[in-house]
Short mmCIF file of C-alpha atoms in Angstrom, two decimals:
data_model
loop_
_atom_site.label_atom_id
_atom_site.label_comp_id
_atom_site.label_asym_id
_atom_site.label_seq_id
_atom_site.Cartn_x
_atom_site.Cartn_y
_atom_site.Cartn_z
CA MET M 1248 -35.72 -2.94 39.70
CA ALA M 1249 -33.55 -2.28 36.66
CA GLU M 1250 -33.48 0.99 34.71
CA VAL M 1251 -33.66 0.95 30.91
CA ILE M 1252 -32.84 4.11 28.95
CA VAL M 1253 -34.33 4.70 25.50
CA SER M 1254 -33.24 7.55 23.22
CA SER M 1255 -34.69 9.04 20.05
CA PHE M 1256 -32.54 11.11 17.72
CA ASN M 1257 -33.14 12.65 14.31
CA VAL M 1258 -29.55 12.29 13.17
CA ARG M 1259 -29.88 13.89 9.69
CA GLY M 1260 -27.75 11.21 8.09
CA LEU M 1261 -25.91 8.24 9.56
CA ASN M 1262 -23.88 7.10 6.56
CA GLU M 1263 -20.63 8.90 7.47
CA PRO M 1264 -18.52 6.53 9.60
CA CYS M 1265 -16.99 9.27 11.78
CA LYS M 1266 -20.36 10.87 12.53
CA ARG M 1267 -21.84 7.47 13.27
CA SER M 1268 -19.00 6.75 15.68
CA GLN M 1269 -19.50 10.10 17.44
CA ILE M 1270 -23.24 9.56 17.89
CA LEU M 1271 -22.71 6.05 19.25
CA SER M 1272 -20.10 7.46 21.65
CA LEU M 1273 -22.66 9.91 23.03
CA LEU M 1274 -25.21 7.11 23.41
CA GLN M 1275 -22.62 5.08 25.29
CA LYS M 1276 -21.94 8.04 27.57
CA ASP M 1277 -25.67 8.32 28.32
CA LYS M 1278 -25.92 4.54 28.95
CA VAL M 1279 -28.61 4.09 26.31
CA SER M 1280 -29.96 0.53 25.88
CA ILE M 1281 -32.46 1.17 23.04
CA ALA M 1282 -31.87 3.82 20.36
CA PHE M 1283 -34.39 5.18 17.84
CA PHE M 1284 -32.88 6.96 14.82
CA GLN M 1285 -34.70 9.06 12.23
CA GLU M 1286 -33.38 10.37 8.93
CA THR M 1287 -30.66 7.73 8.74
CA HIS M 1288 -30.52 8.22 4.92
CA PHE M 1289 -29.84 4.50 4.49
CA ARG M 1290 -30.80 3.24 1.04
CA SER M 1291 -32.61 -0.03 0.45
CA GLY M 1292 -29.99 -2.75 0.00
CA LYS M 1293 -27.11 -0.36 0.75
CA ILE M 1294 -27.01 -0.25 4.52
CA PRO M 1295 -23.44 0.20 5.84
CA ASN M 1296 -21.83 -2.30 8.17
CA LEU M 1297 -22.72 -1.26 11.70
CA PRO M 1298 -20.44 -2.05 14.67
CA PRO M 1299 -21.83 -4.71 17.04
CA LYS M 1300 -19.42 -3.67 19.81
CA LYS M 1301 -22.20 -1.98 21.81
CA PHE M 1302 -25.42 -2.36 19.80
CA SER M 1303 -25.68 -5.92 18.54
CA GLN M 1304 -29.21 -5.81 17.09
CA TRP M 1305 -30.15 -3.36 14.32
CA TYR M 1306 -33.52 -3.06 12.59
CA HIS M 1307 -34.21 -0.75 9.65
CA SER M 1308 -36.90 0.72 7.48
CA THR M 1309 -35.38 2.29 4.37
CA HIS M 1310 -36.31 4.19 1.22
CA GLY M 1311 -34.99 3.91 -2.33
CA SER M 1312 -33.33 7.33 -2.21
CA ALA M 1313 -30.79 8.66 0.29
CA SER M 1314 -33.46 10.32 2.42
CA ARG M 1315 -35.77 9.38 5.27
CA GLY M 1316 -35.05 6.03 6.90
CA VAL M 1317 -35.61 4.95 10.51
CA SER M 1318 -33.68 2.44 12.59
CA ILE M 1319 -33.83 0.82 16.02
CA ALA M 1320 -30.64 -0.36 17.75
CA ILE M 1321 -30.59 -2.67 20.78
CA HIS M 1322 -27.65 -2.79 23.19
CA LYS M 1323 -25.89 -6.13 23.37
CA GLN M 1324 -26.45 -6.33 27.14
CA LEU M 1325 -30.24 -6.03 26.80
CA PRO M 1326 -31.78 -9.51 26.36
CA PHE M 1327 -34.29 -8.48 23.70
CA VAL M 1328 -35.83 -11.32 21.66
CA VAL M 1329 -37.75 -10.13 18.60
CA SER M 1330 -41.02 -11.82 17.68
CA ALA M 1331 -42.42 -9.62 14.88
CA SER M 1332 -41.78 -6.39 12.97
CA SER M 1333 -43.58 -4.05 10.61
CA SER M 1334 -42.38 -1.17 8.45
CA ASP M 1335 -43.45 0.92 5.48
CA PRO M 1336 -41.72 1.13 2.06
CA GLU M 1337 -41.30 4.90 2.47
CA GLY M 1338 -38.84 4.51 5.34
CA ARG M 1339 -40.97 6.50 7.78
CA TYR M 1340 -41.97 4.05 10.50
CA LEU M 1341 -40.70 0.87 12.08
CA PHE M 1342 -42.48 -1.31 14.65
CA VAL M 1343 -40.63 -4.09 16.45
CA LYS M 1344 -42.07 -6.22 19.23
CA GLY M 1345 -40.60 -8.93 21.39
CA THR M 1346 -39.64 -9.72 24.96
CA ILE M 1347 -37.11 -8.42 27.46
CA ALA M 1348 -36.62 -11.01 30.20
CA ASP M 1349 -40.16 -12.37 29.63
CA THR M 1350 -41.69 -8.87 29.56
CA GLN M 1351 -43.62 -8.16 26.35
CA ILE M 1352 -42.70 -4.82 24.75
CA THR M 1353 -43.42 -2.97 21.50
CA LEU M 1354 -41.00 -0.40 20.10
CA ALA M 1355 -42.43 2.07 17.57
CA ASN M 1356 -40.16 4.55 15.79
CA VAL M 1357 -41.74 7.18 13.50
CA TYR M 1358 -40.54 10.00 11.24
CA ALA M 1359 -43.53 12.06 10.11
CA PRO M 1360 -43.45 14.11 6.87
CA ASN M 1361 -43.25 17.90 6.94
CA ARG M 1362 -46.65 18.24 5.30
CA GLY M 1363 -49.81 16.30 6.00
CA GLN M 1364 -48.19 14.96 9.16
CA VAL M 1365 -51.41 14.81 11.20
CA GLN M 1366 -53.23 12.57 8.74
CA TRP M 1367 -50.12 10.42 8.28
CA LEU M 1368 -49.69 10.04 12.04
CA ILE M 1369 -53.34 9.09 12.55
CA GLN M 1370 -53.01 6.35 9.91
CA THR M 1371 -49.72 5.13 11.39
CA LEU M 1372 -51.19 5.02 14.90
CA SER M 1373 -54.04 2.91 13.50
CA HIS M 1374 -51.49 0.40 12.15
CA LEU M 1375 -49.70 0.40 15.50
CA SER M 1376 -52.96 -0.27 17.35
CA SER M 1377 -53.36 -3.65 15.62
CA PHE M 1378 -49.65 -4.51 15.99
CA LYS M 1379 -48.81 -3.59 19.60
CA GLU M 1380 -48.47 -5.96 22.54
CA GLY M 1381 -47.41 -5.35 26.13
CA ILE M 1382 -45.53 -2.18 27.03
CA VAL M 1383 -45.71 0.34 24.18
CA ILE M 1384 -42.89 2.84 23.64
CA LEU M 1385 -43.67 5.20 20.79
CA GLY M 1386 -41.05 7.78 19.86
CA GLY M 1387 -39.50 9.76 17.06
CA ASP M 1388 -39.73 12.97 15.07
CA PHE M 1389 -43.45 13.78 14.81
CA ASN M 1390 -42.85 17.11 13.03
CA VAL M 1391 -45.64 18.63 15.10
CA SER M 1392 -45.88 20.62 18.32
CA LEU M 1393 -48.80 19.12 20.22
CA ASP M 1394 -49.34 22.25 22.35
CA PRO M 1395 -48.08 25.30 20.40
CA SER M 1396 -48.53 27.64 23.37
CA LEU M 1397 -45.89 25.64 25.29
CA ASP M 1398 -44.07 23.60 22.63
CA SER M 1399 -43.16 26.53 20.37
CA SER M 1400 -41.18 29.63 21.35
CA SER M 1401 -43.43 31.71 19.07
CA GLY M 1402 -46.59 30.20 20.55
CA LYS M 1403 -47.89 29.51 17.05
CA SER M 1404 -48.32 26.53 14.74
CA ALA M 1405 -49.14 26.11 11.07
CA ILE M 1406 -51.38 23.19 12.01
CA THR M 1407 -54.94 24.09 12.96
CA HIS M 1408 -56.30 23.39 16.44
CA ILE M 1409 -58.91 21.07 14.94
CA ARG M 1410 -56.20 18.83 13.43
CA LEU M 1411 -54.21 18.89 16.64
CA ARG M 1412 -57.30 17.77 18.59
CA ARG M 1413 -57.79 14.91 16.13
CA LEU M 1414 -54.18 13.80 16.65
CA LYS M 1415 -54.45 13.98 20.45
CA LEU M 1416 -57.67 11.93 20.26
CA ALA M 1417 -55.87 9.26 18.19
CA LEU M 1418 -53.07 9.12 20.78
CA ARG M 1419 -55.57 8.72 23.63
CA LYS M 1420 -57.37 6.03 21.65
CA LEU M 1421 -54.07 4.17 21.28
CA GLY M 1422 -53.68 4.39 25.07
CA VAL M 1423 -50.41 6.32 25.28
CA PHE M 1424 -49.35 9.57 26.96
CA ASP M 1425 -46.68 12.22 26.37
CA THR M 1426 -43.98 11.35 28.93
CA TRP M 1427 -42.11 14.68 28.95
CA ARG M 1428 -45.24 16.83 29.15
CA THR M 1429 -46.65 14.64 31.93
CA LEU M 1430 -43.55 15.25 34.05
CA ASN M 1431 -43.35 18.93 33.01
CA PRO M 1432 -46.98 20.15 32.83
CA SER M 1433 -46.08 23.80 32.30
CA GLY M 1434 -42.44 23.42 31.25
CA ARG M 1435 -40.89 24.89 28.12
CA ASP M 1436 -38.13 23.13 26.24
CA TYR M 1437 -37.53 22.38 22.59
CA THR M 1438 -35.87 19.86 20.31
CA PHE M 1439 -35.50 21.81 17.04
CA PHE M 1440 -34.56 25.34 15.98
CA SER M 1441 -36.04 26.67 12.76
CA HIS M 1442 -33.61 29.12 11.16
CA ALA M 1443 -36.26 30.14 8.62
CA LYS M 1444 -38.71 31.18 11.34
CA SER M 1445 -36.11 31.95 14.05
CA SER M 1446 -38.10 29.92 16.56
CA TYR M 1447 -37.74 26.79 18.68
CA HIS M 1448 -40.18 23.85 18.62
CA ARG M 1449 -40.67 20.57 20.46
CA LEU M 1450 -41.16 18.19 17.55
CA ASP M 1451 -39.65 15.01 19.01
CA HIS M 1452 -41.70 13.02 21.51
CA PHE M 1453 -41.77 9.84 23.57
CA PHE M 1454 -45.09 8.20 24.44
CA LEU M 1455 -45.62 5.34 26.88
CA SER M 1456 -48.67 3.10 27.27
CA SER M 1457 -50.94 4.57 29.96
CA LYS M 1458 -51.45 1.31 31.82
CA HIS M 1459 -47.68 1.11 32.32
CA ALA M 1460 -47.30 4.69 33.58
CA GLN M 1461 -45.89 3.41 36.89
CA LEU M 1462 -42.77 2.26 35.01
CA LEU M 1463 -41.85 5.81 33.97
CA LEU M 1464 -38.79 7.12 35.82
CA GLN M 1465 -37.65 10.13 33.80
CA ALA M 1466 -38.08 11.92 30.48
CA LYS M 1467 -35.67 14.58 29.33
CA ILE M 1468 -34.52 16.59 26.33
CA GLY M 1469 -30.85 16.74 25.34
CA ASN M 1470 -28.92 19.47 23.53
CA ILE M 1471 -28.66 20.16 19.81
CA THR M 1472 -25.13 19.02 18.99
CA LEU M 1473 -24.41 16.65 16.10
CA SER M 1474 -27.67 17.26 14.21
CA ASP M 1475 -30.32 19.95 13.83
CA HIS M 1476 -32.48 18.09 16.38
CA SER M 1477 -31.68 17.32 19.98
CA PRO M 1478 -31.91 13.75 21.27
CA ILE M 1479 -34.65 12.91 23.76
CA PHE M 1480 -34.54 10.27 26.48
CA LEU M 1481 -37.01 8.01 28.26
CA HIS M 1482 -36.08 6.15 31.45
CA PHE M 1483 -38.31 3.29 32.56
CA SER M 1484 -38.00 0.40 34.97
CA LEU M 1485 -38.22 -3.36 34.56
CA THR M 1486 -38.46 -5.76 37.46
CA THR M 1487 -36.33 -8.54 36.01
CA LEU M 1488 -33.11 -8.09 34.06
CA PRO M 1489 -30.16 -10.50 34.14
CA LYS M 1490 -26.97 -9.25 35.70
CA ARG M 1491 -24.49 -7.93 33.16
CA GLU M 1492 -21.28 -9.83 32.51
CA TRP M 1493 -18.22 -7.89 31.46
CA ASN M 1494 -15.15 -9.04 29.55
CA TRP M 1495 -11.97 -7.04 29.44
CA ARG M 1496 -10.65 -6.34 25.94
CA LEU M 1497 -7.37 -4.67 25.16
CA ASN M 1498 -7.73 -1.11 23.87
CA ASP M 1499 -5.19 -1.26 21.05
CA THR M 1500 -4.60 2.49 21.00
CA LEU M 1501 -2.93 2.28 24.42
CA ILE M 1502 0.07 0.36 23.07
CA LEU M 1503 0.28 2.45 19.89
CA ASP M 1504 1.08 5.62 21.83
CA GLN M 1505 4.86 5.96 22.26
CA THR M 1506 4.66 7.36 25.80
CA ASN M 1507 2.35 4.60 26.94
CA SER M 1508 4.53 1.97 25.27
CA GLN M 1509 7.58 3.23 27.16
CA LYS M 1510 5.71 3.08 30.49
CA LEU M 1511 4.52 -0.46 29.79
CA ALA M 1512 7.99 -1.54 28.67
CA SER M 1513 9.48 -0.11 31.86
CA SER M 1514 6.90 -1.95 33.99
CA LEU M 1515 7.59 -5.23 32.19
CA THR M 1516 11.35 -4.83 32.57
CA GLU M 1517 11.00 -4.14 36.30
CA PHE M 1518 8.65 -7.11 36.74
CA PHE M 1519 10.96 -9.64 35.08
CA GLN M 1520 14.03 -8.27 36.86
CA ARG M 1521 12.36 -8.72 40.25
CA ASN M 1522 11.01 -12.17 39.50
CA ASN M 1523 14.22 -13.51 37.97
CA ALA M 1524 16.40 -12.34 40.84
CA GLY M 1525 17.41 -14.58 43.74
CA HIS M 1526 18.82 -18.07 44.09
CA THR M 1527 15.55 -19.90 43.37
CA PRO M 1528 13.52 -17.90 40.82
CA PRO M 1529 10.00 -19.18 40.08
CA SER M 1530 9.42 -21.41 37.10
CA PRO M 1531 8.99 -19.63 33.72
CA PRO M 1532 5.30 -20.69 33.28
CA ILE M 1533 4.39 -19.13 36.64
CA VAL M 1534 6.27 -15.92 35.80
CA TRP M 1535 4.60 -15.77 32.41
CA GLU M 1536 1.07 -16.23 33.78
CA THR M 1537 1.69 -13.72 36.59
CA HIS M 1538 3.06 -11.06 34.26
CA LYS M 1539 -0.16 -11.15 32.22
CA ALA M 1540 -2.22 -10.25 35.30
CA VAL M 1541 0.21 -7.46 36.20
CA ILE M 1542 0.31 -5.91 32.75
CA ARG M 1543 -3.47 -6.17 32.49
CA GLY M 1544 -3.75 -4.13 35.69
CA GLU M 1545 -1.35 -1.54 34.23
CA LEU M 1546 -3.44 -1.31 31.04
CA ILE M 1547 -6.72 -1.00 32.95
CA ALA M 1548 -5.32 1.82 35.09
CA LEU M 1549 -3.88 3.60 32.04
CA GLY M 1550 -7.10 3.23 30.06
CA SER M 1551 -9.18 4.47 32.98
CA HIS M 1552 -7.01 7.58 33.33
CA ILE M 1553 -7.28 8.43 29.63
CA LYS M 1554 -11.04 7.77 29.66
CA LYS M 1555 -11.53 10.12 32.62
CA GLN M 1556 -9.59 12.88 30.87
CA ARG M 1557 -11.61 12.48 27.67
CA SER M 1558 -14.92 12.24 29.54
CA HIS M 1559 -14.10 15.42 31.44
CA ALA M 1560 -13.37 17.30 28.19
CA ILE M 1561 -16.64 16.07 26.62
CA ALA M 1562 -18.68 16.86 29.75
CA THR M 1563 -17.20 20.37 29.96
CA LEU M 1564 -18.06 21.09 26.34
CA LEU M 1565 -21.59 19.66 26.68
CA THR M 1566 -22.17 21.81 29.78
CA GLN M 1567 -21.05 24.87 27.82
CA ILE M 1568 -23.41 23.97 24.96
CA GLU M 1569 -26.28 23.45 27.40
CA SER M 1570 -25.71 26.86 29.04
CA LEU M 1571 -25.45 28.69 25.71
CA GLU M 1572 -28.47 26.87 24.31
CA LEU M 1573 -30.56 27.81 27.34
CA VAL M 1574 -29.67 31.47 26.89
CA HIS M 1575 -30.33 31.33 23.15
CA LYS M 1576 -33.75 29.73 23.67
CA GLN M 1577 -34.71 32.67 25.85
CA SER M 1578 -33.08 35.57 24.01
CA GLN M 1579 -32.03 34.30 20.55
CA ALA M 1580 -29.19 36.85 20.63
CA LEU M 1581 -26.82 36.77 17.65
CA SER M 1582 -23.71 36.87 19.86
CA CYS M 1583 -24.94 33.85 21.79
CA ALA M 1584 -25.75 32.05 18.54
CA ALA M 1585 -22.17 32.55 17.33
CA GLU M 1586 -20.73 31.11 20.55
CA LEU M 1587 -23.17 28.20 20.36
CA ILE M 1588 -22.16 27.36 16.79
CA ASP M 1589 -18.49 27.48 17.79
CA ALA M 1590 -19.05 25.12 20.73
CA ARG M 1591 -21.04 22.69 18.59
CA THR M 1592 -18.25 22.70 15.99
CA LYS M 1593 -15.72 21.69 18.64
CA LEU M 1594 -17.77 18.72 19.86
CA PRO M 1595 -17.14 16.36 16.89
CA LEU M 1596 -13.40 17.04 17.19
CA THR M 1597 -13.51 16.22 20.91
CA LEU M 1598 -15.50 13.05 20.31
CA ARG M 1599 -13.23 11.86 17.53
CA LYS M 1600 -10.57 9.44 18.69
CA PRO M 1601 -8.15 7.16 16.82
CA LEU M 1602 -9.14 3.52 16.72
CA ALA M 1603 -7.02 0.52 15.86
CA PRO M 1604 -7.74 -2.97 14.59
CA SER M 1605 -8.73 -5.22 17.46
CA ILE M 1606 -6.02 -7.63 18.60
CA ARG M 1607 -8.42 -10.51 19.20
CA SER M 1608 -5.81 -12.90 20.57
CA SER M 1609 -5.30 -10.59 23.55
CA THR M 1610 -8.87 -10.78 24.87
CA ILE M 1611 -8.76 -11.78 28.53
CA SER M 1612 -11.92 -12.55 30.50
CA HIS M 1613 -12.44 -11.51 34.11
CA SER M 1614 -12.68 -15.07 35.37
CA PRO M 1615 -10.94 -17.01 38.13
CA GLN M 1616 -8.80 -18.80 35.54
CA ILE M 1617 -6.42 -16.55 33.59
CA SER M 1618 -6.54 -17.27 29.87
CA HIS M 1619 -3.40 -18.65 28.25
CA LEU M 1620 -1.38 -16.34 26.03
CA THR M 1621 1.97 -17.77 25.01
CA PRO M 1622 4.90 -15.69 23.77
CA SER M 1623 4.30 -16.96 20.23
CA GLN M 1624 0.80 -15.42 20.33
CA THR M 1625 2.04 -11.98 21.31
CA PRO M 1626 1.32 -9.51 18.44
CA GLN M 1627 4.41 -8.59 16.50
CA LYS M 1628 3.04 -6.14 13.92
CA ASN M 1629 2.94 -2.38 14.28
CA PHE M 1630 -0.64 -1.30 13.66
CA SER M 1631 -1.60 2.08 12.21
CA PRO M 1632 -4.94 3.34 13.61
CA PRO M 1633 -7.52 4.22 10.95
CA CYS M 1634 -10.23 6.84 11.41
CA ILE M 1635 -12.82 4.26 12.37
CA SER M 1636 -12.98 0.66 13.44
CA PRO M 1637 -13.76 -1.77 10.62
CA THR M 1638 -15.31 -4.28 13.01
CA SER M 1639 -18.91 -4.77 11.96
CA HIS M 1640 -21.67 -7.20 11.11
CA ARG M 1641 -24.50 -7.30 8.67
CA PRO M 1642 -27.59 -5.41 9.89
CA ARG M 1643 -31.10 -6.76 9.67
CA LEU M 1644 -33.23 -5.20 6.96
CA LEU M 1645 -36.97 -5.03 7.45
CA THR M 1646 -39.09 -4.31 4.41
#
């Protein structure tokens, strides 16, 4: 059995490269394979280049203005093959269906309006009913608390109980169930804080087709960090997934740091001194091929150490945010709110890291045969790391 993690996140804008990089870093930390985004603010025909480093497939539904917009991103290691898609011209929903290792699946991402959301959702669910095949994963920002007594800190909702019953009936007719509420029948947690009403609400939901309920492993709510909504997560299982294959790629920032460069230079000097000593030193080709394996090990160890330090700093800050948010959900004290805002402000700075242009000639695969890198192919230029990586590809636009 293989675990697949799906996330849904109202990002409140995904056009800024640094913010986009920070959000993708958090998704990578959470090992997300399928990501739903709402409020991307992508304009029709003006979608930015999106990095294929982790998420190689992007699907979009956009609007003419810099508002709304939903997207679905698929991790490069997930063998998803698309067969059909459907979206609306308002940039509020996106349906994509296909197969994952011969398993039929439908992904439905929605962003409901602030007003008239019940009627809009009922119509959208009707469209989904005629589109869906196989496993159905429906998620997004529904802009509605399905059970105000539990899904709102105030216990109230501007939507009447009659309309809520109509929406629940439409969901049952579609054959899906609320994953988080099923696992937490009497639990209280929220995905959005309304400053106008000083109250928390659970507006973001994940639904799974009822006949595939046995696939559900976990459903959880994250913390409000880089947006005014918190991300939500759905974990489900698939019986067949191909084993992942990993390639090692040089992290260019390691050799740009002066301290790291000195350590690597010292290791190289020591290596060549040892291997060139003696009466019968090995042939230069053997020394050259061996040194590549040695220096790769040094780089992997160095990169792992730096990654652990950074991951620890991020995890510590996220734990602090989680603790403060839990207290604020219960008390809504002003002092706690100030500390929470301060911690959330620090997170983007902690996530931000310098990136450098990729030195593609230095890619070495973890295979029995070491790839050939001659001295003439060794990079000679001194690179200056920009704020973000320019590596990207053209996204797919669904209209």
